[in-house]
mmCIF file with all atom_site columns, C-alpha atoms in Angstrom:
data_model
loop_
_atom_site.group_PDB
_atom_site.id
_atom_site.type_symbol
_atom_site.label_atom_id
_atom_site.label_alt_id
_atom_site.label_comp_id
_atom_site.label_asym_id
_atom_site.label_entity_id
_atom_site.label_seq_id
_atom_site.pdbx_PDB_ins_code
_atom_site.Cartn_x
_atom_site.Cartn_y
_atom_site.Cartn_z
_atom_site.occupancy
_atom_site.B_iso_or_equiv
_atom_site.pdbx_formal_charge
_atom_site.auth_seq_id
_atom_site.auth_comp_id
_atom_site.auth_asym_id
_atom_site.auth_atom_id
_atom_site.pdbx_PDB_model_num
ATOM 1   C CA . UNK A 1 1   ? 64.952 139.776 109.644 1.00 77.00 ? 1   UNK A CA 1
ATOM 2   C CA . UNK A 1 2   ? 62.889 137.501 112.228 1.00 80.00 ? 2   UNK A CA 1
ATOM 3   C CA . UNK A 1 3   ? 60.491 136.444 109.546 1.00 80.00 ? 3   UNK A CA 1
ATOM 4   C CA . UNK A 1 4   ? 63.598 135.433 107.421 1.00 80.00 ? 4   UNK A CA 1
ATOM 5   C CA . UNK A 1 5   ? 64.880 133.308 110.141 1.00 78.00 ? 5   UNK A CA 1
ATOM 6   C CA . UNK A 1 6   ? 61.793 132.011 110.872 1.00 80.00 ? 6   UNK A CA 1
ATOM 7   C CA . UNK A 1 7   ? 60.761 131.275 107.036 1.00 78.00 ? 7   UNK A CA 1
ATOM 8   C CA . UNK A 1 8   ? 64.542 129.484 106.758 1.00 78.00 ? 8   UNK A CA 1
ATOM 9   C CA . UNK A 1 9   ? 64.098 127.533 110.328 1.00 76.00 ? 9   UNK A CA 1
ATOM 10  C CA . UNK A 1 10  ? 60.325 126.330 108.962 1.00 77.00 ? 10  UNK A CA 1
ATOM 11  C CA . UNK A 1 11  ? 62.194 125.661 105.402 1.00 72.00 ? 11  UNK A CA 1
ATOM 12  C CA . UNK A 1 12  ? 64.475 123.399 107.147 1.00 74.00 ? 12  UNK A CA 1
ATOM 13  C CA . UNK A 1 13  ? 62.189 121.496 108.970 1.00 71.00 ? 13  UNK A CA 1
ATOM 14  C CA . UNK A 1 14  ? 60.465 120.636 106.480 1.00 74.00 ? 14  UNK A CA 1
ATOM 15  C CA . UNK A 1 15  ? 63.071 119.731 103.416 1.00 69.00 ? 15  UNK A CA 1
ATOM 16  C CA . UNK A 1 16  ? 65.016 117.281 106.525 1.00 68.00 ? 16  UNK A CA 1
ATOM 17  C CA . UNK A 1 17  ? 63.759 114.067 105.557 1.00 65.00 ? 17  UNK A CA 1
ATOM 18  C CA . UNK A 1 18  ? 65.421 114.560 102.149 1.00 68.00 ? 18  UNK A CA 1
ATOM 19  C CA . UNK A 1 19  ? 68.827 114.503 103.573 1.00 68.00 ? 19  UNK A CA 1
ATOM 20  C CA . UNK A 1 20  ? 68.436 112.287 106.405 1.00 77.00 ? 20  UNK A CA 1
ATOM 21  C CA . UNK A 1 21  ? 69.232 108.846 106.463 1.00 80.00 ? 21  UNK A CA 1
ATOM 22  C CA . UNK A 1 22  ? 66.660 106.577 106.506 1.00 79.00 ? 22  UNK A CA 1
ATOM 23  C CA . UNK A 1 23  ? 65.811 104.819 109.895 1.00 83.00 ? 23  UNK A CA 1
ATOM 24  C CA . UNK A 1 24  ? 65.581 101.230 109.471 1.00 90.00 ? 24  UNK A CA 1
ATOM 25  C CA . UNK A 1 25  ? 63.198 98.563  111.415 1.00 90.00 ? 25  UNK A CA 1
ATOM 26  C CA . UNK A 1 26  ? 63.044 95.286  111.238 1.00 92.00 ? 26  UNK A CA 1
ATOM 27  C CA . UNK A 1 27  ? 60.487 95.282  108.870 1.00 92.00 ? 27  UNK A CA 1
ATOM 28  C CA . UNK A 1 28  ? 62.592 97.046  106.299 1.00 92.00 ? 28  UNK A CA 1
ATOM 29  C CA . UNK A 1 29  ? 65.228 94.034  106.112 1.00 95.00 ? 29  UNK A CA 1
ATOM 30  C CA . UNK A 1 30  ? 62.319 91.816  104.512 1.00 96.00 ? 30  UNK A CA 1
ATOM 31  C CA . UNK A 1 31  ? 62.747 91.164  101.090 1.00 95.00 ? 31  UNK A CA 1
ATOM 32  C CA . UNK A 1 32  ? 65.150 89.643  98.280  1.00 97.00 ? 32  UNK A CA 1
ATOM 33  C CA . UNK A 1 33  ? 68.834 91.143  98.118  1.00 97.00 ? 33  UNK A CA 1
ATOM 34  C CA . UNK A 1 34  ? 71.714 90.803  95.136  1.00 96.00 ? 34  UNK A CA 1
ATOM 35  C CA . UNK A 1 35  ? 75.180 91.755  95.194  1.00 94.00 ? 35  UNK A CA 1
ATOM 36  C CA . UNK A 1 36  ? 74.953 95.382  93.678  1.00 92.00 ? 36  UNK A CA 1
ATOM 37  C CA . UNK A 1 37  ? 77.062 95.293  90.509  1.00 89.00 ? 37  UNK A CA 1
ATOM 38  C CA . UNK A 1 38  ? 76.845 99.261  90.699  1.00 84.00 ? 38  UNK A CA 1
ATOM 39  C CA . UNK A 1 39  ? 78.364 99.655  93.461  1.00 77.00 ? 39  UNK A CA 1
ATOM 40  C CA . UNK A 1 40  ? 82.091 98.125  91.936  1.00 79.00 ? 40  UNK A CA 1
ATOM 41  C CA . UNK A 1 41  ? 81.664 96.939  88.530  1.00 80.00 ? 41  UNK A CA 1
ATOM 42  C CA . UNK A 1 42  ? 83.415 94.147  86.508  1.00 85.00 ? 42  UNK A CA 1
ATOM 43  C CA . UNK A 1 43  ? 83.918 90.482  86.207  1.00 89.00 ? 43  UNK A CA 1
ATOM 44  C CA . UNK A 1 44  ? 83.986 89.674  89.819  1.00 88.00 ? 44  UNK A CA 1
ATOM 45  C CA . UNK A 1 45  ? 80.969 91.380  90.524  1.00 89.00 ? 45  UNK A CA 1
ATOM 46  C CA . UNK A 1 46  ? 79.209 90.197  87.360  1.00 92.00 ? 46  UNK A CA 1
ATOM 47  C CA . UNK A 1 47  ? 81.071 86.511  89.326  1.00 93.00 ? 47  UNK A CA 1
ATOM 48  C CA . UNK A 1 48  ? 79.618 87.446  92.305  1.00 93.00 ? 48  UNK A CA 1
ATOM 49  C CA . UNK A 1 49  ? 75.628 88.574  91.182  1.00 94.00 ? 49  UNK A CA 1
ATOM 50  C CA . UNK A 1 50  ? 75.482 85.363  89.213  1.00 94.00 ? 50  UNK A CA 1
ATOM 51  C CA . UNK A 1 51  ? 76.350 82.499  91.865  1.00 95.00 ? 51  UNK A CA 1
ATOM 52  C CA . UNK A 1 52  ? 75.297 84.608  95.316  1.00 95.00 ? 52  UNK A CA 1
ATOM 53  C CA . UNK A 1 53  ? 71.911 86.124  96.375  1.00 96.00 ? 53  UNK A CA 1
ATOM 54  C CA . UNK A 1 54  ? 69.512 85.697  99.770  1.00 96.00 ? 54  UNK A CA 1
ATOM 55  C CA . UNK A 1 55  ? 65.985 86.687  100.517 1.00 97.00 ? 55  UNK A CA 1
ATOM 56  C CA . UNK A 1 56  ? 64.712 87.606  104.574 1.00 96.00 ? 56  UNK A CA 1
ATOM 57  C CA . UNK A 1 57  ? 61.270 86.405  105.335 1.00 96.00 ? 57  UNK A CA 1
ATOM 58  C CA . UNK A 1 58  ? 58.234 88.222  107.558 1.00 95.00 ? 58  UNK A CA 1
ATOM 59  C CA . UNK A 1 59  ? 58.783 85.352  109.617 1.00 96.00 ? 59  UNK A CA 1
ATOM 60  C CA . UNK A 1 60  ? 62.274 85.693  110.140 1.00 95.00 ? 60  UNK A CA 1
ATOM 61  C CA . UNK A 1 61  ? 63.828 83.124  108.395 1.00 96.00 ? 61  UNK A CA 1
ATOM 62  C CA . UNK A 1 62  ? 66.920 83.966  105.907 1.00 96.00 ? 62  UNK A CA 1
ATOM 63  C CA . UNK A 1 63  ? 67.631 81.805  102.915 1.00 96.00 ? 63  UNK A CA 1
ATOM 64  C CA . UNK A 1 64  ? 71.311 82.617  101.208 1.00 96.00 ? 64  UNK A CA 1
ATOM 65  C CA . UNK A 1 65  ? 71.232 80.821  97.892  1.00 96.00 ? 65  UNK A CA 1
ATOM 66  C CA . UNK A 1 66  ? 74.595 79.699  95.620  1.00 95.00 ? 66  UNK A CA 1
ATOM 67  C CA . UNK A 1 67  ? 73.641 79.711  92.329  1.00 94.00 ? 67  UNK A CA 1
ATOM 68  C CA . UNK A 1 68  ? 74.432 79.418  89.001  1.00 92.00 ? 68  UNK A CA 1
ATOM 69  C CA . UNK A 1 69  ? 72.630 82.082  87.337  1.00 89.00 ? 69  UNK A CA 1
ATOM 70  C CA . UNK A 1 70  ? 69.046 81.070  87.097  1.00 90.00 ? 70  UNK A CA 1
ATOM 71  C CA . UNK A 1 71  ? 69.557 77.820  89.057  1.00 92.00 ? 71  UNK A CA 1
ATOM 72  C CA . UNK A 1 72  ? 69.723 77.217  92.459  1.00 93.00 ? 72  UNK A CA 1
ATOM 73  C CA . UNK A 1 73  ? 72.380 75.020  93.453  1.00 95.00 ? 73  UNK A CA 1
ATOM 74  C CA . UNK A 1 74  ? 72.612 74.358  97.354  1.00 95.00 ? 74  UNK A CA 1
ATOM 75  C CA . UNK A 1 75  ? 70.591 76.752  100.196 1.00 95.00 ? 75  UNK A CA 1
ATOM 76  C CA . UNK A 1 76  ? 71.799 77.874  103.617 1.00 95.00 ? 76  UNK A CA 1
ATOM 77  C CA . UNK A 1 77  ? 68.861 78.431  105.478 1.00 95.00 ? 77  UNK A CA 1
ATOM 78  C CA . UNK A 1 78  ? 68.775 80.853  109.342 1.00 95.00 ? 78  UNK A CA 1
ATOM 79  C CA . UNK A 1 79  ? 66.812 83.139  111.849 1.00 96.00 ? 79  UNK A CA 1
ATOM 80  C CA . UNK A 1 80  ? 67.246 87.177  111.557 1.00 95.00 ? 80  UNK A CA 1
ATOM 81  C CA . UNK A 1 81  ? 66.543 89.329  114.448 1.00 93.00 ? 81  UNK A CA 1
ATOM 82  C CA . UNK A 1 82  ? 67.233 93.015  115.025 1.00 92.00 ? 82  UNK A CA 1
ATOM 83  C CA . UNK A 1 83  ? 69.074 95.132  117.716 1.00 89.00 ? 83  UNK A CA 1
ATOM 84  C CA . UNK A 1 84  ? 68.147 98.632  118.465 1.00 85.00 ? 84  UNK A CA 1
ATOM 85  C CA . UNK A 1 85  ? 71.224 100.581 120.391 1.00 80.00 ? 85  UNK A CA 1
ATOM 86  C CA . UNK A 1 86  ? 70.571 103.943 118.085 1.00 82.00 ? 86  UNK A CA 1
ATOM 87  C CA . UNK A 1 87  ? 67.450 104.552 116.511 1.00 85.00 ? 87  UNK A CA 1
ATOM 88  C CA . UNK A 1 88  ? 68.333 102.379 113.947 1.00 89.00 ? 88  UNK A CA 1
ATOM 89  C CA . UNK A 1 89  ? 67.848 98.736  113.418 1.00 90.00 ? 89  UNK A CA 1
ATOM 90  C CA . UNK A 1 90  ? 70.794 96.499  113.233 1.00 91.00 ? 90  UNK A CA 1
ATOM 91  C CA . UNK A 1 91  ? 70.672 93.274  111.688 1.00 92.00 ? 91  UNK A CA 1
ATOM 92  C CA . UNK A 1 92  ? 71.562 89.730  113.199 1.00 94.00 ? 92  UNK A CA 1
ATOM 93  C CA . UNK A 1 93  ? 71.751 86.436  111.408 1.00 94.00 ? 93  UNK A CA 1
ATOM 94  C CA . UNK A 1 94  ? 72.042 83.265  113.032 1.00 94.00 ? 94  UNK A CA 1
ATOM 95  C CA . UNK A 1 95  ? 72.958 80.412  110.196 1.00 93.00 ? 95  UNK A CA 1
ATOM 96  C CA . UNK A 1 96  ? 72.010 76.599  110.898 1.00 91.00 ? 96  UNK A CA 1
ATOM 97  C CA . UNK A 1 97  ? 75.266 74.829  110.745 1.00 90.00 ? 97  UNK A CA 1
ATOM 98  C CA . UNK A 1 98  ? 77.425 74.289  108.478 1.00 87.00 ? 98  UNK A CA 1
ATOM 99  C CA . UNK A 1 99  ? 77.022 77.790  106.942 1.00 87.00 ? 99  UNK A CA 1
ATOM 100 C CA . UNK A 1 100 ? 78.708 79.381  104.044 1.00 90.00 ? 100 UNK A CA 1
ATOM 101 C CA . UNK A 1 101 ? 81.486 81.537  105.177 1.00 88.00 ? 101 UNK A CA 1
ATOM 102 C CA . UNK A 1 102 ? 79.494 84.882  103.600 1.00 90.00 ? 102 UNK A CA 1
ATOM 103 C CA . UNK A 1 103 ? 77.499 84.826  106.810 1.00 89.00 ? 103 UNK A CA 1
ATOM 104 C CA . UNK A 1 104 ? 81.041 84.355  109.334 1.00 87.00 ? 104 UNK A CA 1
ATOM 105 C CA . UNK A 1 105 ? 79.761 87.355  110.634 1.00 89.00 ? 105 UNK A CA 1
ATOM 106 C CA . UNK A 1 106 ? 77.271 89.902  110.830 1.00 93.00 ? 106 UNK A CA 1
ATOM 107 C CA . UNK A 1 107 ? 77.045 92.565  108.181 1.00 95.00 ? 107 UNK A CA 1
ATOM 108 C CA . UNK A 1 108 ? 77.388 96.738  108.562 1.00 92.00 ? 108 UNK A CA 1
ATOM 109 C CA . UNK A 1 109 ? 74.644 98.703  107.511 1.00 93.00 ? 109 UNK A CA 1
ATOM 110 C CA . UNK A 1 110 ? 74.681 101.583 105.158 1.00 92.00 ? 110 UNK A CA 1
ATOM 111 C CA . UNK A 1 111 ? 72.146 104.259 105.133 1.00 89.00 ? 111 UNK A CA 1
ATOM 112 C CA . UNK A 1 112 ? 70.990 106.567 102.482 1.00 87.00 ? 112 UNK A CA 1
ATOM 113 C CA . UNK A 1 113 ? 68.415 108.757 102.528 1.00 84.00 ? 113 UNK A CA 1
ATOM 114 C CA . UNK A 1 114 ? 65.335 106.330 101.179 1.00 84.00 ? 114 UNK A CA 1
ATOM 115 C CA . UNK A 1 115 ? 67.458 103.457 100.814 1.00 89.00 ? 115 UNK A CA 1
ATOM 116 C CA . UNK A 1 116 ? 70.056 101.219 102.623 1.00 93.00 ? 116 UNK A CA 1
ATOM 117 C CA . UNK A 1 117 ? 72.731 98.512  102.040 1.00 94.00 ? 117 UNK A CA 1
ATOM 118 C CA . UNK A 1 118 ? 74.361 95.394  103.361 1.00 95.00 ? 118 UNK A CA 1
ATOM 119 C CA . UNK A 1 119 ? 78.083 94.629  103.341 1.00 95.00 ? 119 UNK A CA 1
ATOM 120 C CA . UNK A 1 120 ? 79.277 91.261  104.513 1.00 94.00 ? 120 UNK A CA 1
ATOM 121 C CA . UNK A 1 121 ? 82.988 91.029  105.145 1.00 92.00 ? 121 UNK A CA 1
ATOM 122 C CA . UNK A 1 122 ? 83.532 87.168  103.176 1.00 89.00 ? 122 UNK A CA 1
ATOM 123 C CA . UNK A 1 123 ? 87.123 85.710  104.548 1.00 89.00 ? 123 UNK A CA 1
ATOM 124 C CA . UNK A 1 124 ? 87.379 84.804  100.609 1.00 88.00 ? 124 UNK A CA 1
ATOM 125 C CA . UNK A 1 125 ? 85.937 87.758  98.908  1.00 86.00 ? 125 UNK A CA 1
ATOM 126 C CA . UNK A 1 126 ? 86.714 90.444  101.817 1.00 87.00 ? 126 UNK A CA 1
ATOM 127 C CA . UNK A 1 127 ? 83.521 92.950  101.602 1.00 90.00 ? 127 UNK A CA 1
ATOM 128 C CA . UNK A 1 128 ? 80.443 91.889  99.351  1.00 92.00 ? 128 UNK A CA 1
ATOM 129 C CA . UNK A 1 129 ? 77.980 94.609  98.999  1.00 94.00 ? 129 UNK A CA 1
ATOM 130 C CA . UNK A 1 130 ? 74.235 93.421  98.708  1.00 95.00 ? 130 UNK A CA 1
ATOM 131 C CA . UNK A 1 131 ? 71.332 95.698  97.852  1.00 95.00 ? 131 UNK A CA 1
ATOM 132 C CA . UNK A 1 132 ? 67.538 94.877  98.011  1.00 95.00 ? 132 UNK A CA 1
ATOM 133 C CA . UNK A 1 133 ? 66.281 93.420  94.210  1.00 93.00 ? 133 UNK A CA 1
ATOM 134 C CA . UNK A 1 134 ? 65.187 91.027  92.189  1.00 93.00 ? 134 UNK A CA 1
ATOM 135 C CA . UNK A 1 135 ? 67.261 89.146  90.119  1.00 92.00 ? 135 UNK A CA 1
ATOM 136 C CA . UNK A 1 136 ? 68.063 89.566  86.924  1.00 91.00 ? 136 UNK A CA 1
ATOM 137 C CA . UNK A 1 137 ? 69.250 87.902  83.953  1.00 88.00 ? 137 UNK A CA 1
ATOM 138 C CA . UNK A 1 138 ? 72.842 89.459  82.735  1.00 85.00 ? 138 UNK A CA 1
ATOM 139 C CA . UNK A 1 139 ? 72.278 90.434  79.440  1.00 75.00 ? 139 UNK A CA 1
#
């Protein structure tokens, strides 16, 4: 019975980073992001993927692009830092003025267990859900 307990404790321990959320440091936030067209499907995200996207650089800097498809039409440019209150990172963005009203606020975090994603509360589109990627044609 002890070795049971034991062999399940040890079992545990082991298997727990595939069900724990990931923790997230500033390094992590680096990288190109798209609205995720999985996440809620359709026209208006299809809308959405093709004229919004933003990439966070290693040295800080944020640059939210309004597009039209391939092309880039006009650029927002900002600083990103990070707070730490839990274990995990939390993002801040501080836009040069005048911004795009995307970026009105900071966004929430979601964790998953290897991955994570952004959702920014847009007074025009409510929430817009962004997920690390590279742009993509639609086909």
């Amino acid at each position: 019975m002890w070795g049971g307990l034991i062999s399940l404790l040890l079992l545990s321990f082991i298997l727990r980073p595939l069900w724990e959320k990931k923790i997230l440091e500033k390094s992590d936030f680096y990288g190109e992001y798209i609205i995720d067209r999985n996440y809620f499907s359709g026209k208006q995200a299809d809308w959405q993927y093709n004229h919004f996207r933003f990439e966070i650089k290693e040295n800080d800097s944020i640059y939210f692009y309004v597009t039209d498809g391939e092309i880039i039409n006009k650029t927002y440019k900002g600083k990103i830092s990070t707070l730490t209150p839990y274990k995990s990172a939390r993002l801040v963005i501080e836009m040069e003025k005048p911004t795009h009203h995307i970026f009105t606020t900071n966004p929430t975090i979601y964790r998953e267990v290897w991955d994570f994603f952004m959702v920014f509360n847009s007074p025009r589109f409510h929430n817009m859900y962004f997920r690390k990627g590279e742009w993509k044609k639609i086909e």
